[in-house]
C-alpha positions as a Markdown table, in Angstrom:
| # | Residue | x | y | z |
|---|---|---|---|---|
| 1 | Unk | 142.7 | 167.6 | 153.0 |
| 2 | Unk | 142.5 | 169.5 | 155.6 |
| 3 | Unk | 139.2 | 171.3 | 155.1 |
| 4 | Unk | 138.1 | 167.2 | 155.4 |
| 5 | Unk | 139.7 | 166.8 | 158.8 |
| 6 | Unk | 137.7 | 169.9 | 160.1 |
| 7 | Unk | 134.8 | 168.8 | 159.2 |
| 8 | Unk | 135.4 | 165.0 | 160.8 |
| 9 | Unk | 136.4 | 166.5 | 163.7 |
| 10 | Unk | 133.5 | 168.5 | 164.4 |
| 11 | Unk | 130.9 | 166.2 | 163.2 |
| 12 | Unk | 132.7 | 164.2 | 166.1 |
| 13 | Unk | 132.1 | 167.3 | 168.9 |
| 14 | Unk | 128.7 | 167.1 | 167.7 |
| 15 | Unk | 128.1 | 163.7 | 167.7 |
| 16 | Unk | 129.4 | 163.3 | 171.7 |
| 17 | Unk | 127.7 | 166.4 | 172.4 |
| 18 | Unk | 124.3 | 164.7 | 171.7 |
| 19 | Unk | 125.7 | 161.6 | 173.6 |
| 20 | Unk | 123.8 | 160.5 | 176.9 |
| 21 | Unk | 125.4 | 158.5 | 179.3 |
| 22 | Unk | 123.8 | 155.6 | 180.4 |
| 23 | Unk | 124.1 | 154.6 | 184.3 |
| 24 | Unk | 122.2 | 152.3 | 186.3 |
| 25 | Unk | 120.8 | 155.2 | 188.7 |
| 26 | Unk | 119.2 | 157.1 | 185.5 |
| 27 | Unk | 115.4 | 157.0 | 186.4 |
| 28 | Unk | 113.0 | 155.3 | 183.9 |
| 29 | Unk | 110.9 | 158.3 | 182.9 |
| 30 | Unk | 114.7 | 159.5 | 181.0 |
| 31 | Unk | 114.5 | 156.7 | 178.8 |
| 32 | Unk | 114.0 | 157.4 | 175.3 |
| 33 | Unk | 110.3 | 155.6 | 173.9 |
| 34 | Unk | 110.3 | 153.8 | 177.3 |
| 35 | Unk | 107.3 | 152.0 | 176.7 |
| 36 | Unk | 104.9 | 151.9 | 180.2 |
| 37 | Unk | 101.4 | 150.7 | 181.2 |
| 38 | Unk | 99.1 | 152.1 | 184.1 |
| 39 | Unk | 98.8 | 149.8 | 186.8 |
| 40 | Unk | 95.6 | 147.8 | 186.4 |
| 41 | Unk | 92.9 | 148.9 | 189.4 |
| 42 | Unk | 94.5 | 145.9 | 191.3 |
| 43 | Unk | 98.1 | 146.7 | 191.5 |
| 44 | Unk | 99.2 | 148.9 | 193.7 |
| 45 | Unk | 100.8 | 152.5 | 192.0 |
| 46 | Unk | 104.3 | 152.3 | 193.8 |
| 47 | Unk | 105.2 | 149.0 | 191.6 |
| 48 | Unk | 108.5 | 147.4 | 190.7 |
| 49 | Unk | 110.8 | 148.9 | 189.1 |
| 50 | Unk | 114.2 | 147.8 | 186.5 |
| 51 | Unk | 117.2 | 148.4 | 187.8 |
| 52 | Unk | 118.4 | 149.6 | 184.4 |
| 53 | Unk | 117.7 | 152.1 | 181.9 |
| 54 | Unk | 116.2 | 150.0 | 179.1 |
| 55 | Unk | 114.5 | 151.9 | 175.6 |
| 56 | Unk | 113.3 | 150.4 | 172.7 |
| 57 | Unk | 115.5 | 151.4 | 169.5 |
| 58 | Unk | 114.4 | 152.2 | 166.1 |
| 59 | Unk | 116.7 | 152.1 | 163.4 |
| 60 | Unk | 117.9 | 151.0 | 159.9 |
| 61 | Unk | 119.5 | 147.6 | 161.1 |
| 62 | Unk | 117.6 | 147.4 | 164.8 |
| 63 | Unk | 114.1 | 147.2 | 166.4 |
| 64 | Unk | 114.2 | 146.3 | 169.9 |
| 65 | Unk | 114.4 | 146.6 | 173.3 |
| 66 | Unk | 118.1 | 148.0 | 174.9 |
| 67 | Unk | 119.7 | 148.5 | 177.7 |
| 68 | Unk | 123.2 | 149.6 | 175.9 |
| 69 | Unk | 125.3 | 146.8 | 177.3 |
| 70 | Unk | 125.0 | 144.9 | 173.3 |
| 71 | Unk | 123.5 | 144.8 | 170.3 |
| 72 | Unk | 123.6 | 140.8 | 169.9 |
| 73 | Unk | 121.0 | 139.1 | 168.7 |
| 74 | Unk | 122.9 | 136.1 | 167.2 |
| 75 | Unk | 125.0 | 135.4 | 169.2 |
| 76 | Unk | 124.6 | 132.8 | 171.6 |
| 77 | Unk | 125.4 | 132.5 | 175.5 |
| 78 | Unk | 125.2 | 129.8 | 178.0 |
| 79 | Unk | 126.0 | 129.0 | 181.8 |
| 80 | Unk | 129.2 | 130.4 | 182.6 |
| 81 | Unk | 129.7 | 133.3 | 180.1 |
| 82 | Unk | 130.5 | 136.5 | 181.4 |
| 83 | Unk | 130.7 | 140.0 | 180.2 |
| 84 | Unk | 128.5 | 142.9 | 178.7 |
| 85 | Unk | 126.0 | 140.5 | 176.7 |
| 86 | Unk | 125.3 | 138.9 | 180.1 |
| 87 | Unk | 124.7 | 141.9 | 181.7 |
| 88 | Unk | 122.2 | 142.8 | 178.7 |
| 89 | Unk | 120.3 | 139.2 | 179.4 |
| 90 | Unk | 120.4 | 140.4 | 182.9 |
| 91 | Unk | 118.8 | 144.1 | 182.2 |
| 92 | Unk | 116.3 | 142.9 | 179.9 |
| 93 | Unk | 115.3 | 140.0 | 182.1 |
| 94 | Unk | 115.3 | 142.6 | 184.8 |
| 95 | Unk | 112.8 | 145.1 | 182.2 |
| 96 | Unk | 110.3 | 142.0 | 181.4 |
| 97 | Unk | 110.8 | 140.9 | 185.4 |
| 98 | Unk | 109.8 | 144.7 | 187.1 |
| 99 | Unk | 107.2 | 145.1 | 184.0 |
| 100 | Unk | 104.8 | 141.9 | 185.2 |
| 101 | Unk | 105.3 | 142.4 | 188.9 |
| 102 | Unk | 102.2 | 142.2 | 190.5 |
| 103 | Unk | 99.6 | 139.8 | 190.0 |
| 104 | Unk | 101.6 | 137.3 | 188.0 |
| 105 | Unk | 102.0 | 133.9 | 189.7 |
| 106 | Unk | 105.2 | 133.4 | 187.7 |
| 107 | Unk | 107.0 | 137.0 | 188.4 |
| 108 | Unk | 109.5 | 136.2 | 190.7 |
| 109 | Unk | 110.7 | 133.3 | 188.8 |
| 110 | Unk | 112.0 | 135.7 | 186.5 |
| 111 | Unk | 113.7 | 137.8 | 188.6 |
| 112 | Unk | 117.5 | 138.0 | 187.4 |
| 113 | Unk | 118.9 | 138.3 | 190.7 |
| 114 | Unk | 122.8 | 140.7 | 190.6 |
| 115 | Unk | 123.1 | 142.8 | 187.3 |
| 116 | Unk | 127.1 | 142.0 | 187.3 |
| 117 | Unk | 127.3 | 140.2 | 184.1 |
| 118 | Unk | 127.9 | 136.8 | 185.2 |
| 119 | Unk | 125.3 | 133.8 | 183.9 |
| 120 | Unk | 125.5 | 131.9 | 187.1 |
| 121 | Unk | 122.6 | 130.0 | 188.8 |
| 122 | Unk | 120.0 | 132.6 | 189.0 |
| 123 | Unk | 120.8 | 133.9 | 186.2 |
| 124 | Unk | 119.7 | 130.9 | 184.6 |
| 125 | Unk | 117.0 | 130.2 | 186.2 |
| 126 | Unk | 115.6 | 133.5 | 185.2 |
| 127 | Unk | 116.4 | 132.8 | 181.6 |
| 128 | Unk | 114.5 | 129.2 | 181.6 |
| 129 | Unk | 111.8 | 130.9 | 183.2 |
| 130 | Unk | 111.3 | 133.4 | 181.0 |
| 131 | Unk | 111.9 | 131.2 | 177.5 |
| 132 | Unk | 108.6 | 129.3 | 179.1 |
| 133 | Unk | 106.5 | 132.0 | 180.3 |
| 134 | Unk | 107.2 | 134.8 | 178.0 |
| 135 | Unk | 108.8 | 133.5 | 174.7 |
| 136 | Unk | 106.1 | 130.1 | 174.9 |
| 137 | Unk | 109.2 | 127.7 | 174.7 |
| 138 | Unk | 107.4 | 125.2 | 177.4 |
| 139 | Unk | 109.6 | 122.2 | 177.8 |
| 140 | Unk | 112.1 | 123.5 | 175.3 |
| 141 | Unk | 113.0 | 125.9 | 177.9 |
| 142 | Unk | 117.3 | 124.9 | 178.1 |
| 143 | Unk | 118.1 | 128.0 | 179.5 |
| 144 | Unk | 120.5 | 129.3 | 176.5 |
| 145 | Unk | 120.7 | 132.9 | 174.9 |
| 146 | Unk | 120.5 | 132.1 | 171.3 |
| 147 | Unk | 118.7 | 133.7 | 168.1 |
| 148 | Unk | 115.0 | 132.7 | 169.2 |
| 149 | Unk | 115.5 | 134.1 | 172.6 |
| 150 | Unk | 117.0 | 137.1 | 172.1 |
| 151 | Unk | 114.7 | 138.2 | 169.7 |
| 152 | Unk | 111.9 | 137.7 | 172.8 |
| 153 | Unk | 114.2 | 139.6 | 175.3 |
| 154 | Unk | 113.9 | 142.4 | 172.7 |
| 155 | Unk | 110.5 | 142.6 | 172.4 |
| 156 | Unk | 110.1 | 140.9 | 168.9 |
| 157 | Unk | 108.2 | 137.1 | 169.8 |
Protein backbone atom coordinates (compact mmCIF):
# COMPACT_ATOMS: atom_id res chain seq x y z
CA UNK A 1 0.00 0.00 0.00
CA UNK A 2 2.28 2.16 0.66
CA UNK A 3 4.84 1.61 -2.12
CA UNK A 4 1.27 2.75 -4.19
CA UNK A 5 1.03 6.06 -2.38
CA UNK A 6 4.73 6.88 -3.32
CA UNK A 7 4.36 6.37 -6.50
CA UNK A 8 0.90 8.64 -6.71
CA UNK A 9 2.52 11.16 -5.05
CA UNK A 10 5.33 11.59 -7.23
CA UNK A 11 3.64 11.03 -10.44
CA UNK A 12 1.70 14.19 -8.94
CA UNK A 13 5.28 16.35 -8.42
CA UNK A 14 5.89 15.40 -11.85
CA UNK A 15 2.84 16.15 -13.32
CA UNK A 16 2.76 19.98 -11.64
CA UNK A 17 6.29 20.20 -12.44
CA UNK A 18 5.50 20.08 -16.21
CA UNK A 19 2.45 22.50 -15.44
CA UNK A 20 2.50 25.99 -17.24
CA UNK A 21 0.59 28.64 -15.93
CA UNK A 22 -1.54 30.44 -18.08
CA UNK A 23 -1.93 34.34 -17.63
CA UNK A 24 -3.26 36.87 -19.75
CA UNK A 25 0.32 38.78 -20.08
CA UNK A 26 2.03 35.37 -21.53
CA UNK A 27 3.16 36.54 -25.04
CA UNK A 28 1.78 34.62 -28.05
CA UNK A 29 5.03 33.18 -29.43
CA UNK A 30 4.76 30.81 -25.72
CA UNK A 31 1.84 29.17 -26.82
CA UNK A 32 2.02 25.74 -27.58
CA UNK A 33 1.11 24.92 -31.74
CA UNK A 34 -0.01 28.64 -31.78
CA UNK A 35 -0.94 28.57 -35.21
CA UNK A 36 0.20 32.17 -37.15
CA UNK A 37 0.22 33.56 -40.66
CA UNK A 38 2.64 36.34 -42.26
CA UNK A 39 1.04 39.38 -42.82
CA UNK A 40 -0.07 39.68 -46.45
CA UNK A 41 2.29 42.55 -48.36
CA UNK A 42 -0.67 44.91 -47.42
CA UNK A 43 -0.97 44.68 -43.69
CA UNK A 44 1.22 46.31 -41.81
CA UNK A 45 3.85 43.82 -39.53
CA UNK A 46 3.05 45.47 -36.04
CA UNK A 47 -0.73 43.83 -36.26
CA UNK A 48 -3.33 43.06 -33.64
CA UNK A 49 -2.79 41.03 -31.24
CA UNK A 50 -5.20 38.54 -28.58
CA UNK A 51 -5.32 39.42 -25.39
CA UNK A 52 -4.99 35.86 -24.36
CA UNK A 53 -2.86 32.97 -24.67
CA UNK A 54 -4.89 30.72 -26.93
CA UNK A 55 -3.26 27.03 -28.53
CA UNK A 56 -4.80 24.50 -30.39
CA UNK A 57 -5.03 21.06 -28.36
CA UNK A 58 -4.54 17.69 -29.63
CA UNK A 59 -5.72 14.87 -27.73
CA UNK A 60 -7.66 11.54 -27.27
CA UNK A 61 -11.15 13.31 -26.53
CA UNK A 62 -10.13 17.09 -27.91
CA UNK A 63 -9.15 18.93 -31.17
CA UNK A 64 -9.43 22.51 -30.89
CA UNK A 65 -8.60 25.78 -30.29
CA UNK A 66 -8.03 26.84 -26.18
CA UNK A 67 -7.51 29.38 -24.16
CA UNK A 68 -7.82 27.18 -20.69
CA UNK A 69 -10.82 28.93 -19.30
CA UNK A 70 -13.19 25.43 -20.52
CA UNK A 71 -13.39 22.58 -22.34
CA UNK A 72 -17.18 22.95 -23.36
CA UNK A 73 -18.30 22.24 -26.42
CA UNK A 74 -21.88 21.26 -25.60
CA UNK A 75 -22.84 23.24 -23.48
CA UNK A 76 -24.83 26.09 -24.28
CA UNK A 77 -24.69 29.89 -23.16
CA UNK A 78 -26.67 32.92 -23.78
CA UNK A 79 -27.09 36.68 -22.79
CA UNK A 80 -26.49 37.03 -19.19
CA UNK A 81 -24.27 33.95 -18.31
CA UNK A 82 -21.31 34.60 -16.56
CA UNK A 83 -18.26 32.70 -15.51
CA UNK A 84 -15.15 30.86 -17.04
CA UNK A 85 -17.06 29.54 -20.35
CA UNK A 86 -17.80 33.18 -21.08
CA UNK A 87 -14.53 34.22 -20.61
CA UNK A 88 -13.48 31.30 -23.10
CA UNK A 89 -16.20 32.79 -25.79
CA UNK A 90 -14.59 35.96 -24.98
CA UNK A 91 -10.73 34.64 -25.64
CA UNK A 92 -11.55 32.81 -28.67
CA UNK A 93 -13.62 35.63 -30.08
CA UNK A 94 -10.71 37.70 -29.09
CA UNK A 95 -8.05 34.92 -31.17
CA UNK A 96 -10.42 34.84 -34.45
CA UNK A 97 -10.94 38.95 -33.82
CA UNK A 98 -6.83 39.95 -33.55
CA UNK A 99 -6.24 37.07 -36.30
CA UNK A 100 -8.40 38.98 -39.30
CA UNK A 101 -7.47 42.49 -38.23
CA UNK A 102 -6.55 44.25 -41.11
CA UNK A 103 -8.12 44.40 -44.29
CA UNK A 104 -11.35 42.79 -43.25
CA UNK A 105 -14.43 45.13 -43.50
CA UNK A 106 -16.15 43.05 -40.89
CA UNK A 107 -13.13 42.93 -38.10
CA UNK A 108 -14.21 45.20 -35.66
CA UNK A 109 -17.56 43.74 -35.48
CA UNK A 110 -16.05 40.97 -33.83
CA UNK A 111 -14.22 42.55 -31.42
CA UNK A 112 -15.29 41.02 -27.93
CA UNK A 113 -14.78 44.13 -26.08
CA UNK A 114 -13.68 43.29 -21.76
CA UNK A 115 -12.32 39.63 -21.28
CA UNK A 116 -14.17 39.58 -17.67
CA UNK A 117 -16.46 36.69 -18.27
CA UNK A 118 -19.68 38.46 -18.47
CA UNK A 119 -22.00 37.87 -21.89
CA UNK A 120 -23.26 41.41 -21.88
CA UNK A 121 -24.05 43.56 -24.91
CA UNK A 122 -20.79 43.47 -26.71
CA UNK A 123 -20.20 40.44 -25.96
CA UNK A 124 -23.09 39.47 -27.98
CA UNK A 125 -22.74 41.39 -30.60
CA UNK A 126 -19.33 39.92 -31.14
CA UNK A 127 -20.87 36.43 -30.96
CA UNK A 128 -23.71 37.19 -33.73
CA UNK A 129 -21.12 38.66 -35.76
CA UNK A 130 -19.00 36.02 -35.75
CA UNK A 131 -21.82 33.05 -36.22
CA UNK A 132 -22.34 35.20 -39.66
CA UNK A 133 -19.01 35.97 -40.85
CA UNK A 134 -16.97 33.16 -39.71
CA UNK A 135 -19.19 30.08 -38.92
CA UNK A 136 -21.60 31.09 -42.29
CA UNK A 137 -24.82 31.12 -40.02
CA UNK A 138 -26.23 34.42 -42.12
CA UNK A 139 -29.65 35.17 -40.72
CA UNK A 140 -29.50 32.31 -38.27
CA UNK A 141 -27.02 34.36 -36.43
CA UNK A 142 -29.17 34.46 -32.57
CA UNK A 143 -26.17 35.17 -30.83
CA UNK A 144 -26.17 31.81 -28.61
CA UNK A 145 -23.10 29.59 -27.59
CA UNK A 146 -24.38 26.24 -28.46
CA UNK A 147 -22.83 22.87 -30.09
CA UNK A 148 -22.57 24.40 -33.81
CA UNK A 149 -20.82 27.43 -32.54
CA UNK A 150 -18.55 26.28 -30.43
CA UNK A 151 -17.28 23.86 -32.60
CA UNK A 152 -16.40 27.20 -35.06
CA UNK A 153 -14.82 29.08 -32.07
CA UNK A 154 -12.56 26.03 -31.88
CA UNK A 155 -11.48 25.98 -35.15
CA UNK A 156 -13.56 22.83 -36.36
CA UNK A 157 -16.47 24.60 -39.06
Amino acid sequence: MTSRVTLAVGAALACSALAVPVSASASVSSAPAQVSRPPAASQSAASVEPRCLVWFKEGVDYNGYTAGYSWAWNVTLRYGATGDRVREIQCLLDYWWAKEENGNPWHDLTNPGALDGNFGPTTLTAVKNFQRHYCGFGSGSDGVVGPPTWRCLRGQR
